[in-house]
Short mmCIF file of C-alpha atoms and ligand atoms in Angstrom, two decimals:
data_model
loop_
_atom_site.label_atom_id
_atom_site.label_comp_id
_atom_site.label_asym_id
_atom_site.label_seq_id
_atom_site.Cartn_x
_atom_site.Cartn_y
_atom_site.Cartn_z
CA MET A 1 111.85 115.06 83.12
CA ASN A 2 113.38 112.25 85.19
CA VAL A 3 116.64 111.01 83.71
CA LEU A 4 118.48 107.90 84.87
CA VAL A 5 122.22 108.48 84.54
CA ILE A 6 124.39 105.37 84.25
CA ASN A 7 128.18 105.25 84.59
CA CYS A 8 129.19 101.68 83.94
CA GLY A 9 132.67 100.34 84.72
CA SER A 10 133.97 96.82 84.22
CA SER A 11 132.86 95.63 87.67
CA SER A 12 130.83 98.57 88.96
CA LEU A 13 127.81 100.64 87.95
CA LYS A 14 127.09 104.09 89.39
CA PHE A 15 123.63 105.54 88.91
CA GLN A 16 121.62 108.66 89.68
CA VAL A 17 118.04 109.73 89.04
CA ILE A 18 117.83 113.45 88.30
CA ASP A 19 114.79 115.64 87.72
CA THR A 20 116.14 117.86 84.97
CA GLU A 21 113.46 120.58 85.27
CA SER A 22 114.38 121.46 88.84
CA GLU A 23 117.90 119.98 88.49
CA THR A 24 117.36 117.97 91.67
CA LEU A 25 119.08 114.73 92.52
CA LEU A 26 116.34 112.29 93.51
CA ALA A 27 118.34 109.11 94.17
CA LYS A 28 121.80 107.68 93.71
CA GLY A 29 123.64 104.46 94.21
CA LEU A 30 126.32 102.02 93.21
CA CYS A 31 126.50 98.36 92.22
CA GLU A 32 129.91 96.92 93.03
CA ARG A 33 131.84 93.72 92.45
CA ILE A 34 129.73 92.78 89.42
CA GLY A 35 130.74 89.31 88.23
CA ILE A 36 132.56 88.62 91.52
CA ASP A 37 129.96 88.50 94.30
CA GLY A 38 128.04 91.76 94.34
CA SER A 39 126.46 94.51 96.44
CA ILE A 40 124.16 97.43 95.76
CA SER A 41 123.99 100.65 97.73
CA TYR A 42 121.03 102.96 97.25
CA GLU A 43 120.03 106.31 98.70
CA ASN A 44 116.73 108.13 98.32
CA VAL A 45 118.13 111.67 98.36
CA ALA A 46 114.77 113.35 97.67
CA ARG A 47 113.40 112.15 101.04
CA GLY A 48 116.77 112.41 102.83
CA LEU A 49 116.77 108.71 103.71
CA ASP A 50 119.93 106.94 104.87
CA LYS A 51 121.99 105.02 102.34
CA LYS A 52 121.41 101.30 102.52
CA THR A 53 123.79 98.65 101.24
CA THR A 54 122.72 95.10 100.40
CA ALA A 55 125.00 92.21 99.51
CA THR A 56 123.42 90.25 96.66
CA ALA A 57 124.64 88.14 93.74
CA ILE A 58 125.32 90.34 90.68
CA PRO A 59 126.64 87.95 88.03
CA ASN A 60 126.47 90.49 85.17
CA HIS A 61 125.48 94.04 84.21
CA LYS A 62 121.96 93.05 83.17
CA VAL A 63 121.28 91.85 86.71
CA ALA A 64 122.83 95.08 88.02
CA ILE A 65 120.45 97.16 85.87
CA GLU A 66 117.49 95.07 87.05
CA LEU A 67 118.51 95.71 90.67
CA VAL A 68 118.85 99.45 90.00
CA LEU A 69 115.40 99.57 88.41
CA SER A 70 113.78 97.72 91.30
CA ALA A 71 115.56 99.96 93.83
CA ILE A 72 114.29 103.17 92.23
CA THR A 73 110.72 101.83 91.90
CA ALA A 74 110.54 100.08 95.32
CA ALA A 75 107.28 100.80 97.18
CA GLU A 76 109.02 101.73 100.41
CA ASP A 77 111.88 104.00 99.33
CA GLY A 78 111.80 104.25 95.53
CA VAL A 79 111.72 107.65 93.82
CA VAL A 80 109.33 106.80 90.97
CA SER A 81 106.18 104.71 91.11
CA SER A 82 106.85 103.01 87.79
CA LEU A 83 109.54 102.92 85.11
CA ASP A 84 107.23 104.99 82.87
CA GLU A 85 108.32 107.96 84.99
CA ILE A 86 111.91 107.54 83.73
CA ALA A 87 111.75 109.53 80.49
CA ALA A 88 115.29 108.83 79.30
CA ILE A 89 118.61 107.23 80.20
CA GLY A 90 121.98 109.00 79.86
CA HIS A 91 125.11 106.86 79.61
CA ARG A 92 128.65 108.02 80.27
CA VAL A 93 130.87 106.66 77.50
CA VAL A 94 134.62 107.09 77.89
CA HIS A 95 135.93 107.14 74.31
CA GLY A 96 134.15 108.58 71.31
CA GLY A 97 137.20 108.67 69.03
CA GLU A 98 137.00 111.27 66.27
CA ARG A 99 133.47 110.29 65.31
CA PHE A 100 131.55 111.51 68.37
CA THR A 101 131.98 115.24 68.86
CA LYS A 102 128.81 115.70 70.92
CA PRO A 103 126.21 113.62 72.80
CA VAL A 104 124.05 111.39 70.58
CA LEU A 105 120.82 109.42 70.78
CA ILE A 106 121.75 105.77 70.92
CA ASP A 107 120.74 103.51 68.02
CA ASP A 108 122.32 100.43 66.42
CA ASP A 109 124.74 102.54 64.41
CA VAL A 110 125.92 104.45 67.52
CA ILE A 111 126.43 101.17 69.38
CA LYS A 112 128.57 99.97 66.47
CA GLY A 113 130.54 103.24 66.60
CA ILE A 114 131.18 102.90 70.36
CA ALA A 115 132.34 99.31 69.80
CA GLU A 116 134.72 100.54 67.08
CA CYS A 117 136.30 102.98 69.56
CA ALA A 118 136.92 100.13 72.05
CA ASP A 119 140.40 99.68 70.63
CA LEU A 120 141.25 103.12 72.06
CA ALA A 121 139.74 102.42 75.51
CA PRO A 122 139.78 98.65 75.95
CA LEU A 123 139.00 98.78 79.67
CA HIS A 124 136.17 101.29 79.47
CA ASN A 125 134.16 101.24 76.22
CA PRO A 126 133.21 97.52 76.43
CA ALA A 127 131.96 98.11 80.01
CA ASN A 128 129.99 101.19 78.89
CA LEU A 129 128.45 99.13 76.08
CA THR A 130 127.45 96.37 78.48
CA GLY A 131 125.47 98.96 80.45
CA ILE A 132 123.81 100.26 77.27
CA GLU A 133 122.88 96.74 76.08
CA ALA A 134 121.54 95.80 79.52
CA CYS A 135 119.31 98.91 79.65
CA ARG A 136 118.08 98.25 76.08
CA GLU A 137 117.05 94.74 77.05
CA VAL A 138 115.18 95.80 80.15
CA MET A 139 113.70 99.13 78.93
CA PRO A 140 113.64 98.77 75.11
CA SER A 141 111.38 101.75 74.41
CA THR A 142 113.11 104.32 76.65
CA PRO A 143 115.34 106.72 74.66
CA MET A 144 119.01 106.61 75.60
CA VAL A 145 121.82 109.10 75.05
CA ALA A 146 125.58 108.54 75.03
CA VAL A 147 127.70 111.35 76.50
CA PHE A 148 131.41 111.01 75.71
CA ASP A 149 134.38 111.96 77.92
CA THR A 150 136.38 112.82 74.81
CA ALA A 151 133.76 114.87 72.91
CA PHE A 152 134.44 118.32 74.42
CA HIS A 153 138.10 118.09 73.36
CA GLN A 154 137.33 117.42 69.70
CA THR A 155 137.58 121.16 68.97
CA MET A 156 141.38 121.07 69.54
CA PRO A 157 143.35 122.20 66.49
CA SER A 158 145.59 119.61 64.83
CA LYS A 159 148.75 121.38 66.07
CA ALA A 160 147.58 120.52 69.61
CA TYR A 161 146.42 116.96 69.02
CA MET A 162 149.03 115.59 66.61
CA TYR A 163 152.24 113.85 67.71
CA ALA A 164 155.54 114.38 65.98
CA ILE A 165 155.73 110.73 64.98
CA PRO A 166 155.34 109.36 61.42
CA LEU A 167 152.04 110.60 60.03
CA LYS A 168 151.01 107.08 59.08
CA TYR A 169 150.36 106.26 62.76
CA TYR A 170 147.62 108.83 62.78
CA GLU A 171 146.34 107.78 59.37
CA ASP A 172 146.44 104.04 60.06
CA TYR A 173 145.70 103.84 63.79
CA LYS A 174 144.25 107.25 64.71
CA ILE A 175 147.02 107.85 67.26
CA ARG A 176 146.54 111.42 68.51
CA ARG A 177 145.56 113.38 71.61
CA TYR A 178 141.90 112.85 72.54
CA GLY A 179 141.67 114.00 76.16
CA PHE A 180 139.28 112.87 78.90
CA HIS A 181 137.11 114.33 81.70
CA GLY A 182 135.52 116.37 78.87
CA THR A 183 132.08 116.40 80.51
CA SER A 184 133.63 117.95 83.62
CA HIS A 185 135.75 120.48 81.70
CA ALA A 186 132.67 121.56 79.71
CA PHE A 187 130.45 121.79 82.81
CA VAL A 188 133.00 123.73 84.87
CA SER A 189 133.99 126.20 82.14
CA ALA A 190 130.31 126.95 81.44
CA ALA A 191 129.62 127.33 85.18
CA ALA A 192 132.57 129.74 85.49
CA ALA A 193 131.23 132.02 82.75
CA GLU A 194 127.74 131.91 84.26
CA TYR A 195 129.04 132.67 87.77
CA LEU A 196 131.02 135.67 86.50
CA GLY A 197 128.07 136.86 84.39
CA ARG A 198 130.34 136.80 81.32
CA ASP A 199 129.82 135.42 77.84
CA ILE A 200 131.94 132.28 77.52
CA SER A 201 132.70 133.19 73.92
CA SER A 202 134.93 136.05 75.15
CA LEU A 203 136.81 134.20 77.91
CA LYS A 204 140.11 132.34 78.20
CA ILE A 205 139.62 129.68 80.87
CA ILE A 206 141.99 127.06 82.29
CA VAL A 207 140.19 124.21 84.06
CA CYS A 208 142.20 122.10 86.52
CA HIS A 209 140.28 118.87 87.16
CA LEU A 210 142.33 117.49 90.06
CA GLY A 211 141.02 114.21 91.46
CA ASN A 212 142.35 110.71 91.58
CA GLY A 213 142.67 111.09 87.81
CA SER A 214 143.69 114.65 86.92
CA SER A 215 143.74 116.76 83.77
CA VAL A 216 143.97 120.41 82.72
CA SER A 217 142.30 122.01 79.74
CA ALA A 218 142.55 125.33 77.94
CA VAL A 219 139.12 126.63 76.93
CA LYS A 220 139.20 129.62 74.61
CA ASN A 221 135.93 131.32 73.67
CA GLY A 222 133.99 128.26 74.91
CA LYS A 223 136.01 125.73 72.90
CA CYS A 224 138.69 123.38 74.15
CA VAL A 225 142.01 124.22 72.45
CA ASP A 226 144.30 121.89 74.43
CA THR A 227 144.20 119.33 77.20
CA SER A 228 146.75 117.32 79.16
CA MET A 229 145.40 113.78 78.84
CA ASP A 230 146.05 112.01 75.63
CA LEU A 231 145.34 108.85 73.66
CA THR A 232 144.77 107.33 77.10
CA PRO A 233 144.38 109.03 80.50
CA LEU A 234 148.06 108.35 81.35
CA GLU A 235 149.66 111.55 80.05
CA GLY A 236 149.84 114.97 81.64
CA LEU A 237 149.60 115.70 85.35
CA ILE A 238 150.92 113.54 88.17
CA MET A 239 147.84 111.65 89.38
CA GLY A 240 146.86 109.41 92.29
CA THR A 241 148.61 106.36 90.85
CA ARG A 242 149.38 107.41 87.24
CA SER A 243 152.74 108.90 86.29
CA GLY A 244 151.60 111.54 83.82
CA ASP A 245 154.30 112.89 81.45
CA LEU A 246 157.54 110.96 81.11
CA ASP A 247 160.16 110.09 78.55
CA PRO A 248 158.81 107.07 76.59
CA ALA A 249 162.33 105.58 76.61
CA ILE A 250 161.86 104.90 80.34
CA VAL A 251 159.47 102.07 79.49
CA GLU A 252 162.10 100.03 77.64
CA TYR A 253 164.78 101.00 80.15
CA ILE A 254 162.86 99.62 83.14
CA ALA A 255 161.72 96.56 81.17
CA ASN A 256 165.37 95.75 80.30
CA LYS A 257 166.58 96.32 83.86
CA GLU A 258 163.87 94.15 85.38
CA GLY A 259 163.44 91.56 82.65
CA SER A 260 159.79 92.53 82.32
CA SER A 261 157.61 93.52 79.37
CA ALA A 262 156.38 96.91 78.14
CA SER A 263 152.91 96.05 79.42
CA ASP A 264 154.30 95.20 82.88
CA VAL A 265 155.94 98.62 83.02
CA LEU A 266 152.80 100.35 81.74
CA ASN A 267 150.86 98.65 84.48
CA ILE A 268 153.28 100.20 87.00
CA LEU A 269 152.89 103.61 85.33
CA GLN A 270 149.11 103.30 85.64
CA LYS A 271 148.67 101.73 89.06
CA LYS A 272 151.80 102.19 91.17
CA SER A 273 153.05 105.62 90.13
CA GLY A 274 151.78 109.19 90.60
CA VAL A 275 151.80 110.62 94.12
CA PHE A 276 151.45 107.06 95.41
CA GLY A 277 154.68 105.95 93.74
CA LEU A 278 156.58 109.16 94.40
CA SER A 279 155.68 109.13 98.10
CA GLY A 280 157.23 105.67 98.36
CA GLY A 281 153.81 104.01 98.48
CA ILE A 282 152.33 106.06 101.35
CA SER A 283 149.01 106.77 99.64
CA SER A 284 147.29 108.08 96.53
CA ASP A 285 144.98 110.11 98.79
CA PHE A 286 146.05 113.70 99.39
CA ARG A 287 144.65 113.71 102.93
CA ASP A 288 147.06 110.90 103.86
CA LEU A 289 149.94 112.68 102.15
CA TRP A 290 149.45 115.93 104.07
CA LYS A 291 149.26 113.97 107.31
CA ALA A 292 152.45 112.07 106.48
CA LYS A 293 154.17 115.32 105.53
CA GLU A 294 153.18 116.87 108.86
CA GLU A 295 154.64 113.83 110.57
CA GLY A 296 157.94 114.51 108.81
CA SER A 297 157.80 112.30 105.70
CA ASP A 298 160.16 113.65 103.06
CA SER A 299 158.70 111.50 100.29
CA ALA A 300 155.15 112.76 101.02
CA ARG A 301 156.48 116.34 100.85
CA LEU A 302 158.14 115.55 97.52
CA ALA A 303 154.96 114.00 96.06
CA LEU A 304 152.88 117.05 97.06
CA GLU A 305 155.45 119.51 95.75
CA ALA A 306 155.89 117.68 92.45
CA PHE A 307 152.11 117.49 91.96
CA SER A 308 151.58 121.25 92.34
CA TYR A 309 154.68 122.08 90.29
CA ARG A 310 153.38 120.02 87.34
CA VAL A 311 149.96 121.71 87.48
CA ALA A 312 151.62 125.15 87.57
CA LYS A 313 153.72 124.25 84.50
CA TYR A 314 150.60 123.26 82.57
CA ILE A 315 148.82 126.47 83.55
CA GLY A 316 151.83 128.42 82.24
CA ALA A 317 151.78 126.45 79.00
CA TYR A 318 148.07 126.97 78.46
CA ALA A 319 148.25 130.69 79.28
CA ALA A 320 150.86 130.84 76.49
CA ALA A 321 148.68 128.73 74.15
CA MET A 322 145.76 131.15 74.58
CA ASN A 323 147.91 134.31 74.80
CA GLY A 324 146.51 134.98 78.26
CA VAL A 325 144.06 133.66 80.80
CA ASP A 326 141.01 135.30 82.39
CA VAL A 327 139.86 132.53 84.72
CA ILE A 328 141.48 129.52 86.38
CA CYS A 329 139.07 126.92 87.77
CA PHE A 330 139.79 124.19 90.31
CA THR A 331 137.48 121.18 90.46
CA ALA A 332 137.18 117.48 91.48
CA GLY A 333 138.23 115.80 94.76
CA VAL A 334 141.56 117.57 95.26
CA GLY A 335 140.72 120.78 93.38
CA GLU A 336 137.51 121.33 95.35
CA ASN A 337 138.69 120.31 98.80
CA ASP A 338 142.42 120.86 99.15
CA GLY A 339 143.13 124.54 99.81
CA ASN A 340 146.81 123.79 100.50
CA VAL A 341 147.31 122.31 97.03
CA ARG A 342 145.52 125.28 95.44
CA ALA A 343 147.69 127.73 97.40
CA ASP A 344 150.86 125.86 96.35
CA ILE A 345 149.87 125.95 92.68
CA LEU A 346 148.93 129.63 92.80
CA SER A 347 152.24 130.49 94.50
CA TYR A 348 153.93 129.92 91.10
CA LEU A 349 151.58 132.24 89.24
CA GLY A 350 152.33 135.72 90.57
CA TYR A 351 153.72 136.64 87.14
CA LEU A 352 150.19 136.36 85.75
CA GLY A 353 149.02 138.99 88.24
CA ILE A 354 147.21 136.41 90.36
CA GLU A 355 146.57 137.21 94.01
CA MET A 356 144.92 134.62 96.22
CA ASP A 357 142.49 135.55 98.98
CA ALA A 358 143.62 133.24 101.81
CA GLU A 359 140.30 133.48 103.69
CA ALA A 360 138.19 132.69 100.62
CA ASN A 361 140.50 129.75 99.90
CA LYS A 362 139.34 128.12 103.17
CA LYS A 363 135.65 128.00 102.14
CA ARG A 364 134.11 124.77 100.81
CA GLY A 365 130.94 123.69 99.10
CA ALA A 366 129.53 126.28 96.71
CA ILE A 367 131.28 128.07 93.84
CA THR A 368 133.85 130.41 95.39
CA ASP A 369 136.10 133.09 93.90
CA ILE A 370 139.40 132.71 95.77
CA ALA A 371 141.20 135.62 94.09
CA THR A 372 141.44 139.09 95.65
CA GLU A 373 139.65 142.01 94.04
CA ASN A 374 142.98 143.24 92.64
CA SER A 375 143.88 139.91 91.05
CA LYS A 376 144.26 140.15 87.26
CA VAL A 377 142.87 136.62 86.86
CA ARG A 378 139.74 135.25 88.56
CA VAL A 379 140.37 131.96 90.36
CA LEU A 380 137.25 129.89 90.98
CA VAL A 381 136.63 126.71 92.95
CA ILE A 382 133.73 125.00 91.19
CA PRO A 383 132.22 121.67 92.30
CA THR A 384 131.98 119.51 89.20
CA ASN A 385 128.84 117.50 88.52
CA GLU A 386 129.31 115.14 85.60
CA GLU A 387 126.03 113.33 86.28
CA LEU A 388 124.03 116.56 86.11
CA ALA A 389 125.84 117.46 82.88
CA ILE A 390 124.93 114.03 81.41
CA ALA A 391 121.31 114.45 82.56
CA ARG A 392 121.12 117.92 80.95
CA GLU A 393 122.51 116.62 77.65
CA THR A 394 120.13 113.67 77.75
CA ALA A 395 117.09 115.88 78.41
CA ALA A 396 118.17 118.25 75.61
CA LEU A 397 118.17 115.39 73.09
CA CYS A 398 115.02 113.64 74.42
CA GLY A 399 112.86 116.57 75.52
P1 ADP B 401 138.00 110.37 90.75
O1 ADP B 401 139.10 110.76 89.82
O2 ADP B 401 138.08 108.95 91.23
O3 ADP B 401 136.62 110.83 90.34
P2 ADP B 401 137.73 112.39 92.82
O4 ADP B 401 137.59 113.58 91.95
O5 ADP B 401 136.55 111.96 93.62
O6 ADP B 401 138.36 111.17 92.06
O7 ADP B 401 138.95 112.69 93.82
C1 ADP B 401 139.33 111.76 94.80
C2 ADP B 401 140.57 112.29 95.50
O8 ADP B 401 140.30 113.60 96.06
C3 ADP B 401 141.01 111.47 96.69
O9 ADP B 401 141.86 110.42 96.30
C4 ADP B 401 141.76 112.48 97.53
O10 ADP B 401 143.13 112.51 97.13
C5 ADP B 401 141.14 113.80 97.17
N1 ADP B 401 140.32 114.37 98.25
C6 ADP B 401 139.03 114.10 98.54
N2 ADP B 401 138.63 114.81 99.62
C7 ADP B 401 139.69 115.55 100.01
C8 ADP B 401 139.94 116.49 101.07
N3 ADP B 401 138.98 116.82 101.94
N4 ADP B 401 141.17 117.04 101.16
C9 ADP B 401 142.13 116.71 100.27
N5 ADP B 401 141.97 115.84 99.26
C10 ADP B 401 140.77 115.27 99.14
#
């Protein structure tokens, strides 16, 4: 069946059309600067046509959806001849709170539930809902599924998700670890088991999703038992511009020093920190950091070293949490493409019996095992595909 996958942000909307029987990507595109001025890019992948970008007014998400639907049905380069050929729509939803532990068919009650979780993801859930509402208006009889970034992590035991703060904060406000990138962690851990020809229910897997946003998860017997992101995606690894772990007292300390507020400091921790902040503002992009390091930048070297060190610490912690590890997976922009970062991380892990195959570590594209035959742990580079995962879940509920 053809599934339209929608990933709606506050001012952008990414989309793909996927044939779930053959698992082929038919078309993809992006609406940007929604509510500002607007542009849509669209690519008919099935026919290998060039991407085309058109500047056009996009005052709101409903207009964006209308543009997407006319792009995919256009006579000249559409991928379906009418909207009847779109059997279902899958929506990425960032926060599902404790209520949504798996993908669900969207109805009024689910929409209410997503709205109730907006408190926990004020930037994302309202944008996701706008996309859902816009699709409902334009294609009211097409079934829609919500796939949550947090759902895969809902299997964590309470000892992993609870904070050592007064219990009432959990009871009153549901403050706890939720975790994000769940669709990717689920997809990659399942792909690892399949690639190795092993049953996931007998594997201990650590997935390192290293992109602009980064997180690690421990997947034991197919279930997530711990993950590094938290109530929000700020905790855990050092990211492109997010700080990851730090002492919460730092927030008040900086605010007092600079006469600013807690939210000003949090904004800095979200947008000006991570490898960008640590490198002295060189870049959040690892390609720029390696270049700067080669040119002698000490702060770029520090940012790269600190990034890998933090990942290695989490791998150590999760190997302890699972009493061992069979497979380590690297995925997302940095994890899939940056062999130097992978080599740096693995250089800390000799004690686990890991041996990297330097030649295999240079390959790119398909799933690759970058550990030597003698290595006691398999190390896999696995391209993530969150859209395909959303399309699969959507087809499973609508088929
Ligand atoms: P997002 O979290 O936005 O989905 P991605 O997973 O696409 O991010 O990762 C984007 C990041 O991946 C870039 O900021 C860059 O640091 C890194 N990256 C992409 N390509 C390469 C490459 N060839 N070498 C090193 N790093 C790369």
